[in-house]
Amino acid sequence: MRNQSFPTPNVKSSQKTGAIHPLPRTFFARDPRRVARSLLGKVLVRTLDGARLIGRIVEVEAYLGQDDPASHSFAGKTLRNAVLFGPPGYAYIYFIYGNHYCLNVSCEPEGKAGGVLFRAVEPISGIDEMAQARGIEIRSPKDLPKLTSGPGRLCEAFRITRPRDNGCDMTSADSPIWIGEDGYRARGIQMTPRIGITKAADDPLRYILGGNRFVSGKTPRSS
DNA sequence: ATATCGATTATCT
DNA sequence: GATAATCGATATG
């Protein structure tokens, strides 16, 4: 049995994509809060083994660097977090809980730490490959969020690992992982506290497209 | 419906 | 030796 895309007679606007242009490095050379907000509605592009996986960014978190106790860069530069202190627009990938990888992009000018964590994307293209990478079967549209809703899930779906992908340039369409802009306009942006942290847990540094069903966490049900 | 828990390892104290 | 920017499974109301 193989996974199969189901027909999409009425494609939503968020799932359409025309020409995709990479974001310039200056986009990332800013405060992670502004980068995070600006990244909503952009697309994450993964090229691997001739396949192109695309997801629209619907949930991110800002990590501020040396002033932010929740940031990996809070205690200073180490081998692990070096990318966060380097130039903007590069992939910082870490391994967590003995199980999962998580993807960030470095922000701020070189020398100042900061990053944005990718928490969820809406699958746009390469759904069969994502399902295979996740080891799950998509039987209905209800199953789609299991592919990429959550930082560990999206890395598994896009086959992103630290040994292979840490430090890769995310501003070039020639990179295996990059971020692009396709004309889509984000709407309904909301801010909430970040997920899964114990320090600075109340700061509203999580940015989501409100109402988008691919945002991680419990799906709100109407009464 | 929510709550709790085990997996499994890089990194830092 | 303890912890962690998570996930999926299981238990319980």
PDB file of C-alpha atoms (C1' of nucleotides) in Angstrom:
ATOM      1  CA  MET A   1       0.000   0.000   0.000  1.00  0.00           C
ATOM      2  CA  ARG A   2       1.381   3.388  -0.876  1.00  0.00           C
ATOM      3  CA  ASN A   3       0.285   6.765   0.235  1.00  0.00           C
ATOM      4  CA  GLN A   4      -1.628   8.775  -2.267  1.00  0.00           C
ATOM      5  CA  SER A   5      -2.631  12.388  -2.602  1.00  0.00           C
ATOM      6  CA  PHE A   6      -6.367  12.809  -2.665  1.00  0.00           C
ATOM      7  CA  PRO A   7      -7.948  15.068  -5.250  1.00  0.00           C
ATOM      8  CA  THR A   8      -8.159  18.754  -4.413  1.00  0.00           C
ATOM      9  CA  PRO A   9     -10.834  20.217  -6.675  1.00  0.00           C
ATOM     10  CA  ASN A  10     -10.992  23.451  -4.694  1.00  0.00           C
ATOM     11  CA  VAL A  11      -7.490  24.375  -3.672  1.00  0.00           C
ATOM     12  CA  LYS A  12      -7.337  26.935  -0.887  1.00  0.00           C
ATOM     13  CA  SER A  13      -5.372  30.118  -1.512  1.00  0.00           C
ATOM     14  CA  SER A  14      -2.805  29.124   1.105  1.00  0.00           C
ATOM     15  CA  GLN A  15      -2.052  25.993  -0.917  1.00  0.00           C
ATOM     16  CA  LYS A  16      -1.445  27.782  -4.204  1.00  0.00           C
ATOM     17  CA  THR A  17       2.062  28.690  -5.162  1.00  0.00           C
ATOM     18  CA  GLY A  18       3.512  30.397  -8.188  1.00  0.00           C
ATOM     19  CA  ALA A  19       7.119  31.469  -8.607  1.00  0.00           C
ATOM     20  CA  ILE A  20       9.051  31.283  -5.340  1.00  0.00           C
ATOM     21  CA  HIS A  21      11.849  33.761  -4.660  1.00  0.00           C
ATOM     22  CA  PRO A  22      14.385  33.302  -1.868  1.00  0.00           C
ATOM     23  CA  LEU A  23      14.444  35.885   0.923  1.00  0.00           C
ATOM     24  CA  PRO A  24      17.523  38.117   1.071  1.00  0.00           C
ATOM     25  CA  ARG A  25      19.973  37.869   3.949  1.00  0.00           C
ATOM     26  CA  THR A  26      18.912  41.328   5.161  1.00  0.00           C
ATOM     27  CA  PHE A  27      15.503  39.820   5.947  1.00  0.00           C
ATOM     28  CA  PHE A  28      17.135  37.785   8.724  1.00  0.00           C
ATOM     29  CA  ALA A  29      19.541  40.464   9.991  1.00  0.00           C
ATOM     30  CA  ARG A  30      16.926  41.796  12.408  1.00  0.00           C
ATOM     31  CA  ASP A  31      15.378  41.182  15.817  1.00  0.00           C
ATOM     32  CA  PRO A  32      14.053  37.594  15.885  1.00  0.00           C
ATOM     33  CA  ARG A  33      10.602  38.884  16.858  1.00  0.00           C
ATOM     34  CA  ARG A  34      10.308  40.837  13.636  1.00  0.00           C
ATOM     35  CA  VAL A  35      11.761  37.991  11.598  1.00  0.00           C
ATOM     36  CA  ALA A  36       9.336  35.516  13.178  1.00  0.00           C
ATOM     37  CA  ARG A  37       6.289  37.623  12.421  1.00  0.00           C
ATOM     38  CA  SER A  38       7.491  38.257   8.875  1.00  0.00           C
ATOM     39  CA  LEU A  39       8.100  34.545   8.232  1.00  0.00           C
ATOM     40  CA  LEU A  40       4.427  33.627   8.656  1.00  0.00           C
ATOM     41  CA  GLY A  41       2.990  32.883   5.213  1.00  0.00           C
ATOM     42  CA  LYS A  42       6.389  32.321   3.619  1.00  0.00           C
ATOM     43  CA  VAL A  43       7.347  28.857   2.341  1.00  0.00           C
ATOM     44  CA  LEU A  44       9.946  26.341   3.463  1.00  0.00           C
ATOM     45  CA  VAL A  45      11.495  24.554   0.489  1.00  0.00           C
ATOM     46  CA  ARG A  46      13.397  21.263   0.703  1.00  0.00           C
ATOM     47  CA  THR A  47      15.203  19.680  -2.232  1.00  0.00           C
ATOM     48  CA  LEU A  48      16.269  16.089  -1.658  1.00  0.00           C
ATOM     49  CA  ASP A  49      16.832  13.180  -4.028  1.00  0.00           C
ATOM     50  CA  GLY A  50      15.221  15.102  -6.878  1.00  0.00           C
ATOM     51  CA  ALA A  51      12.024  15.725  -4.923  1.00  0.00           C
ATOM     52  CA  ARG A  52      10.861  19.182  -3.881  1.00  0.00           C
ATOM     53  CA  LEU A  53       8.975  19.479  -0.625  1.00  0.00           C
ATOM     54  CA  ILE A  54       7.174  22.724   0.135  1.00  0.00           C
ATOM     55  CA  GLY A  55       5.335  23.865   3.250  1.00  0.00           C
ATOM     56  CA  ARG A  56       3.765  27.181   4.142  1.00  0.00           C
ATOM     57  CA  ILE A  57       4.996  28.527   7.475  1.00  0.00           C
ATOM     58  CA  VAL A  58       2.113  28.824   9.951  1.00  0.00           C
ATOM     59  CA  GLU A  59       3.819  28.721  13.382  1.00  0.00           C
ATOM     60  CA  VAL A  60       7.206  30.001  14.594  1.00  0.00           C
ATOM     61  CA  GLU A  61       8.859  31.125  17.822  1.00  0.00           C
ATOM     62  CA  ALA A  62      11.432  33.860  18.414  1.00  0.00           C
ATOM     63  CA  TYR A  63      14.500  33.164  20.595  1.00  0.00           C
ATOM     64  CA  LEU A  64      16.302  36.324  21.504  1.00  0.00           C
ATOM     65  CA  GLY A  65      19.830  35.245  22.300  1.00  0.00           C
ATOM     66  CA  GLN A  66      21.955  36.317  25.232  1.00  0.00           C
ATOM     67  CA  ASP A  67      19.100  38.154  26.964  1.00  0.00           C
ATOM     68  CA  ASP A  68      16.612  35.284  26.670  1.00  0.00           C
ATOM     69  CA  PRO A  69      16.906  32.540  29.333  1.00  0.00           C
ATOM     70  CA  ALA A  70      14.947  30.133  27.105  1.00  0.00           C
ATOM     71  CA  SER A  71      17.379  30.486  24.205  1.00  0.00           C
ATOM     72  CA  HIS A  72      20.126  27.983  23.517  1.00  0.00           C
ATOM     73  CA  SER A  73      22.487  30.943  23.127  1.00  0.00           C
ATOM     74  CA  PHE A  74      21.766  32.318  26.606  1.00  0.00           C
ATOM     75  CA  ALA A  75      24.872  30.772  28.202  1.00  0.00           C
ATOM     76  CA  GLY A  76      27.223  31.851  25.452  1.00  0.00           C
ATOM     77  CA  LYS A  77      28.727  30.396  22.297  1.00  0.00           C
ATOM     78  CA  THR A  78      29.510  26.662  22.141  1.00  0.00           C
ATOM     79  CA  LEU A  79      30.128  24.192  19.347  1.00  0.00           C
ATOM     80  CA  ARG A  80      26.473  23.250  19.401  1.00  0.00           C
ATOM     81  CA  ASN A  81      24.952  26.723  19.073  1.00  0.00           C
ATOM     82  CA  ALA A  82      27.691  28.414  17.031  1.00  0.00           C
ATOM     83  CA  VAL A  83      25.385  29.027  14.060  1.00  0.00           C
ATOM     84  CA  LEU A  84      23.200  31.302  16.199  1.00  0.00           C
ATOM     85  CA  PHE A  85      26.194  33.606  16.706  1.00  0.00           C
ATOM     86  CA  GLY A  86      27.176  33.559  13.038  1.00  0.00           C
ATOM     87  CA  PRO A  87      25.745  35.470  10.085  1.00  0.00           C
ATOM     88  CA  PRO A  88      21.950  35.578   9.564  1.00  0.00           C
ATOM     89  CA  GLY A  89      19.962  33.240   7.339  1.00  0.00           C
ATOM     90  CA  TYR A  90      21.615  29.927   8.239  1.00  0.00           C
ATOM     91  CA  ALA A  91      20.051  26.733   9.604  1.00  0.00           C
ATOM     92  CA  TYR A  92      20.574  25.956  13.305  1.00  0.00           C
ATOM     93  CA  ILE A  93      19.435  22.382  13.962  1.00  0.00           C
ATOM     94  CA  TYR A  94      19.501  20.696  17.356  1.00  0.00           C
ATOM     95  CA  PHE A  95      18.637  17.236  18.678  1.00  0.00           C
ATOM     96  CA  ILE A  96      16.270  17.024  21.628  1.00  0.00           C
ATOM     97  CA  TYR A  97      14.780  14.425  23.990  1.00  0.00           C
ATOM     98  CA  GLY A  98      16.908  11.735  22.413  1.00  0.00           C
ATOM     99  CA  ASN A  99      14.432  11.552  19.551  1.00  0.00           C
ATOM    100  CA  HIS A 100      13.812  14.674  17.531  1.00  0.00           C
ATOM    101  CA  TYR A 101      15.474  17.359  15.471  1.00  0.00           C
ATOM    102  CA  CYS A 102      14.272  20.966  15.424  1.00  0.00           C
ATOM    103  CA  LEU A 103      14.995  23.613  12.780  1.00  0.00           C
ATOM    104  CA  ASN A 104      15.822  27.285  13.370  1.00  0.00           C
ATOM    105  CA  VAL A 105      17.129  30.071  11.199  1.00  0.00           C
ATOM    106  CA  SER A 106      19.808  32.404  12.564  1.00  0.00           C
ATOM    107  CA  CYS A 107      18.882  36.070  12.960  1.00  0.00           C
ATOM    108  CA  GLU A 108      20.612  39.349  13.857  1.00  0.00           C
ATOM    109  CA  PRO A 109      23.876  40.561  12.305  1.00  0.00           C
ATOM    110  CA  GLU A 110      26.944  38.345  12.712  1.00  0.00           C
ATOM    111  CA  GLY A 111      28.237  38.282  16.285  1.00  0.00           C
ATOM    112  CA  LYS A 112      24.821  38.783  17.907  1.00  0.00           C
ATOM    113  CA  ALA A 113      22.847  35.634  18.728  1.00  0.00           C
ATOM    114  CA  GLY A 114      19.198  35.122  17.858  1.00  0.00           C
ATOM    115  CA  GLY A 115      16.990  32.707  15.992  1.00  0.00           C
ATOM    116  CA  VAL A 116      13.529  31.626  14.949  1.00  0.00           C
ATOM    117  CA  LEU A 117      12.246  28.083  15.566  1.00  0.00           C
ATOM    118  CA  PHE A 118      10.009  26.560  12.883  1.00  0.00           C
ATOM    119  CA  ARG A 119       7.115  24.882  14.715  1.00  0.00           C
ATOM    120  CA  ALA A 120       4.642  24.027  11.954  1.00  0.00           C
ATOM    121  CA  VAL A 121       4.061  24.294   8.230  1.00  0.00           C
ATOM    122  CA  GLU A 122       1.078  23.561   6.002  1.00  0.00           C
ATOM    123  CA  PRO A 123       2.049  20.927   3.411  1.00  0.00           C
ATOM    124  CA  ILE A 124       1.891  22.386  -0.094  1.00  0.00           C
ATOM    125  CA  SER A 125       3.789  19.926  -2.227  1.00  0.00           C
ATOM    126  CA  GLY A 126       5.508  16.573  -1.772  1.00  0.00           C
ATOM    127  CA  ILE A 127       2.839  15.160   0.526  1.00  0.00           C
ATOM    128  CA  ASP A 128       3.557  11.557  -0.475  1.00  0.00           C
ATOM    129  CA  GLU A 129       7.250  11.982   0.331  1.00  0.00           C
ATOM    130  CA  MET A 130       6.424  13.593   3.671  1.00  0.00           C
ATOM    131  CA  ALA A 131       4.109  10.733   4.640  1.00  0.00           C
ATOM    132  CA  GLN A 132       6.773   8.222   3.732  1.00  0.00           C
ATOM    133  CA  ALA A 133       9.391  10.083   5.768  1.00  0.00           C
ATOM    134  CA  ARG A 134       7.032  10.193   8.762  1.00  0.00           C
ATOM    135  CA  GLY A 135       6.101   6.541   8.386  1.00  0.00           C
ATOM    136  CA  ILE A 136       2.379   7.225   8.379  1.00  0.00           C
ATOM    137  CA  GLU A 137      -0.473   6.784   5.950  1.00  0.00           C
ATOM    138  CA  ILE A 138      -2.714   9.666   4.924  1.00  0.00           C
ATOM    139  CA  ARG A 139      -6.269   8.370   4.589  1.00  0.00           C
ATOM    140  CA  SER A 140      -8.117  11.677   4.672  1.00  0.00           C
ATOM    141  CA  PRO A 141      -7.440  15.406   4.948  1.00  0.00           C
ATOM    142  CA  LYS A 142      -7.889  14.996   8.706  1.00  0.00           C
ATOM    143  CA  ASP A 143      -4.546  13.173   8.830  1.00  0.00           C
ATOM    144  CA  LEU A 144      -2.502  15.892   7.134  1.00  0.00           C
ATOM    145  CA  PRO A 145      -1.547  17.835  10.280  1.00  0.00           C
ATOM    146  CA  LYS A 146       0.256  14.737  11.582  1.00  0.00           C
ATOM    147  CA  LEU A 147       2.830  15.327   8.846  1.00  0.00           C
ATOM    148  CA  THR A 148       4.181  18.737   9.797  1.00  0.00           C
ATOM    149  CA  SER A 149       2.376  20.160  12.870  1.00  0.00           C
ATOM    150  CA  GLY A 150       5.155  20.341  15.448  1.00  0.00           C
ATOM    151  CA  PRO A 151       8.878  21.106  15.251  1.00  0.00           C
ATOM    152  CA  GLY A 152       9.968  17.458  15.473  1.00  0.00           C
ATOM    153  CA  ARG A 153       7.335  16.303  13.019  1.00  0.00           C
ATOM    154  CA  LEU A 154       8.206  18.853  10.357  1.00  0.00           C
ATOM    155  CA  CYS A 155      11.888  17.972  10.539  1.00  0.00           C
ATOM    156  CA  GLU A 156      11.089  14.287  10.136  1.00  0.00           C
ATOM    157  CA  ALA A 157       8.723  15.003   7.216  1.00  0.00           C
ATOM    158  CA  PHE A 158      11.367  17.140   5.486  1.00  0.00           C
ATOM    159  CA  ARG A 159      14.176  14.720   6.441  1.00  0.00           C
ATOM    160  CA  ILE A 160      16.118  17.464   8.208  1.00  0.00           C
ATOM    161  CA  THR A 161      18.915  16.293  10.520  1.00  0.00           C
ATOM    162  CA  ARG A 162      21.747  18.051  12.293  1.00  0.00           C
ATOM    163  CA  PRO A 163      24.628  15.966  10.952  1.00  0.00           C
ATOM    164  CA  ARG A 164      23.571  16.664   7.395  1.00  0.00           C
ATOM    165  CA  ASP A 165      21.891  20.060   7.429  1.00  0.00           C
ATOM    166  CA  ASN A 166      23.172  22.210  10.311  1.00  0.00           C
ATOM    167  CA  GLY A 167      24.710  25.438   9.005  1.00  0.00           C
ATOM    168  CA  CYS A 168      23.178  25.355   5.547  1.00  0.00           C
ATOM    169  CA  ASP A 169      22.396  28.698   3.887  1.00  0.00           C
ATOM    170  CA  MET A 170      18.637  29.295   3.808  1.00  0.00           C
ATOM    171  CA  THR A 171      18.755  32.336   1.518  1.00  0.00           C
ATOM    172  CA  SER A 172      19.798  30.513  -1.660  1.00  0.00           C
ATOM    173  CA  ALA A 173      17.500  28.523  -3.940  1.00  0.00           C
ATOM    174  CA  ASP A 174      20.504  26.268  -4.588  1.00  0.00           C
ATOM    175  CA  SER A 175      20.558  25.166  -0.939  1.00  0.00           C
ATOM    176  CA  PRO A 176      18.941  21.892   0.144  1.00  0.00           C
ATOM    177  CA  ILE A 177      16.762  23.919   2.551  1.00  0.00           C
ATOM    178  CA  TRP A 178      15.692  27.500   1.933  1.00  0.00           C
ATOM    179  CA  ILE A 179      12.918  29.975   2.611  1.00  0.00           C
ATOM    180  CA  GLY A 180      10.923  31.651  -0.125  1.00  0.00           C
ATOM    181  CA  GLU A 181       8.261  34.219  -0.810  1.00  0.00           C
ATOM    182  CA  ASP A 182       5.482  33.529  -3.315  1.00  0.00           C
ATOM    183  CA  GLY A 183       3.179  36.515  -2.949  1.00  0.00           C
ATOM    184  CA  TYR A 184       0.927  35.012  -0.268  1.00  0.00           C
ATOM    185  CA  ARG A 185      -0.156  37.547   2.357  1.00  0.00           C
ATOM    186  CA  ALA A 186      -0.375  36.343   5.942  1.00  0.00           C
ATOM    187  CA  ARG A 187      -3.592  37.258   7.750  1.00  0.00           C
ATOM    188  CA  GLY A 188      -4.828  36.816  11.300  1.00  0.00           C
ATOM    189  CA  ILE A 189      -1.428  36.765  12.991  1.00  0.00           C
ATOM    190  CA  GLN A 190      -1.589  36.014  16.723  1.00  0.00           C
ATOM    191  CA  MET A 191       1.029  35.956  19.489  1.00  0.00           C
ATOM    192  CA  THR A 192       1.082  33.487  22.399  1.00  0.00           C
ATOM    193  CA  PRO A 193       3.609  32.191  24.950  1.00  0.00           C
ATOM    194  CA  ARG A 194       6.193  29.738  23.637  1.00  0.00           C
ATOM    195  CA  ILE A 195       5.642  25.986  23.965  1.00  0.00           C
ATOM    196  CA  GLY A 196       7.576  23.511  26.080  1.00  0.00           C
ATOM    197  CA  ILE A 197       9.930  25.869  27.897  1.00  0.00           C
ATOM    198  CA  THR A 198      10.365  26.508  31.628  1.00  0.00           C
ATOM    199  CA  LYS A 199      12.287  29.784  31.585  1.00  0.00           C
ATOM    200  CA  ALA A 200      10.701  33.034  30.370  1.00  0.00           C
ATOM    201  CA  ALA A 201       7.624  30.904  29.783  1.00  0.00           C
ATOM    202  CA  ASP A 202       5.178  33.814  29.728  1.00  0.00           C
ATOM    203  CA  ASP A 203       6.727  35.998  27.043  1.00  0.00           C
ATOM    204  CA  PRO A 204       4.438  36.064  23.980  1.00  0.00           C
ATOM    205  CA  LEU A 205       7.086  35.111  21.435  1.00  0.00           C
ATOM    206  CA  ARG A 206       5.156  32.424  19.547  1.00  0.00           C
ATOM    207  CA  TYR A 207       3.615  33.634  16.313  1.00  0.00           C
ATOM    208  CA  ILE A 208       0.809  31.769  14.537  1.00  0.00           C
ATOM    209  CA  LEU A 209      -1.627  32.171  11.674  1.00  0.00           C
ATOM    210  CA  GLY A 210      -4.807  32.209  13.763  1.00  0.00           C
ATOM    211  CA  GLY A 211      -7.330  29.590  12.711  1.00  0.00           C
ATOM    212  CA  ASN A 212      -4.948  27.677  10.462  1.00  0.00           C
ATOM    213  CA  ARG A 213      -5.501  23.990  11.165  1.00  0.00           C
ATOM    214  CA  PHE A 214      -1.819  23.121  10.767  1.00  0.00           C
ATOM    215  CA  VAL A 215      -0.783  25.091  13.841  1.00  0.00           C
ATOM    216  CA  SER A 216       0.421  22.567  16.441  1.00  0.00           C
ATOM    217  CA  GLY A 217      -1.511  21.722  19.570  1.00  0.00           C
ATOM    218  CA  LYS A 218      -5.111  20.945  20.271  1.00  0.00           C
ATOM    219  CA  THR A 219      -7.514  21.636  17.475  1.00  0.00           C
ATOM    220  CA  PRO A 220     -10.155  24.006  18.869  1.00  0.00           C
ATOM    221  CA  ARG A 221     -13.658  22.653  18.446  1.00  0.00           C
ATOM    222  CA  SER A 222     -16.735  24.785  18.184  1.00  0.00           C
ATOM    223  CA  SER A 223     -19.413  23.924  20.767  1.00  0.00           C
TER     224      SER A 223
ATOM    225  C1'  DA B   1     -12.012  14.915  27.061  1.00  0.00           C
ATOM    226  C1'  DT B   2      -7.359  15.580  29.865  1.00  0.00           C
ATOM    227  C1'  DA B   3      -3.330  13.482  32.264  1.00  0.00           C
ATOM    228  C1'  DT B   4       0.718  10.987  32.645  1.00  0.00           C
ATOM    229  C1'  DC B   5       4.626   8.581  30.989  1.00  0.00           C
ATOM    230  C1'  DG B   6       8.476   6.258  28.342  1.00  0.00           C
ATOM    231  C1'  DA B   7      11.727   6.683  24.639  1.00  0.00           C
ATOM    232  C1'  DT B   8      16.675   7.840  23.963  1.00  0.00           C
ATOM    233  C1'  DT B   9      20.996  10.846  23.462  1.00  0.00           C
ATOM    234  C1'  DA B  10      23.706  15.283  22.823  1.00  0.00           C
ATOM    235  C1'  DT B  11      25.067  18.580  25.747  1.00  0.00           C
ATOM    236  C1'  DC B  12      26.366  20.814  29.768  1.00  0.00           C
ATOM    237  C1'  DT B  13      27.252  20.902  35.109  1.00  0.00           C
TER     238       DT B  13
ATOM    239  C1'  DG C   1      24.421  12.734  36.516  1.00  0.00           C
ATOM    240  C1'  DA C   2      20.540  15.731  34.991  1.00  0.00           C
ATOM    241  C1'  DT C   3      18.216  17.937  31.672  1.00  0.00           C
ATOM    242  C1'  DA C   4      15.798  18.987  27.357  1.00  0.00           C
ATOM    243  C1'  DA C   5      12.564  24.648  22.260  1.00  0.00           C
ATOM    244  C1'  DT C   6       8.987  16.608  21.596  1.00  0.00           C
ATOM    245  C1'  DC C   7       6.031  12.900  20.255  1.00  0.00           C
ATOM    246  C1'  DG C   8       3.047   9.057  20.581  1.00  0.00           C
ATOM    247  C1'  DA C   9       1.008   5.706  23.427  1.00  0.00           C
ATOM    248  C1'  DT C  10      -1.700   4.516  27.278  1.00  0.00           C
ATOM    249  C1'  DA C  11      -4.702   5.287  31.112  1.00  0.00           C
ATOM    250  C1'  DT C  12      -8.647   7.384  33.222  1.00  0.00           C
ATOM    251  C1'  DG C  13     -13.193  10.327  33.638  1.00  0.00           C
TER     252       DG C  13
END
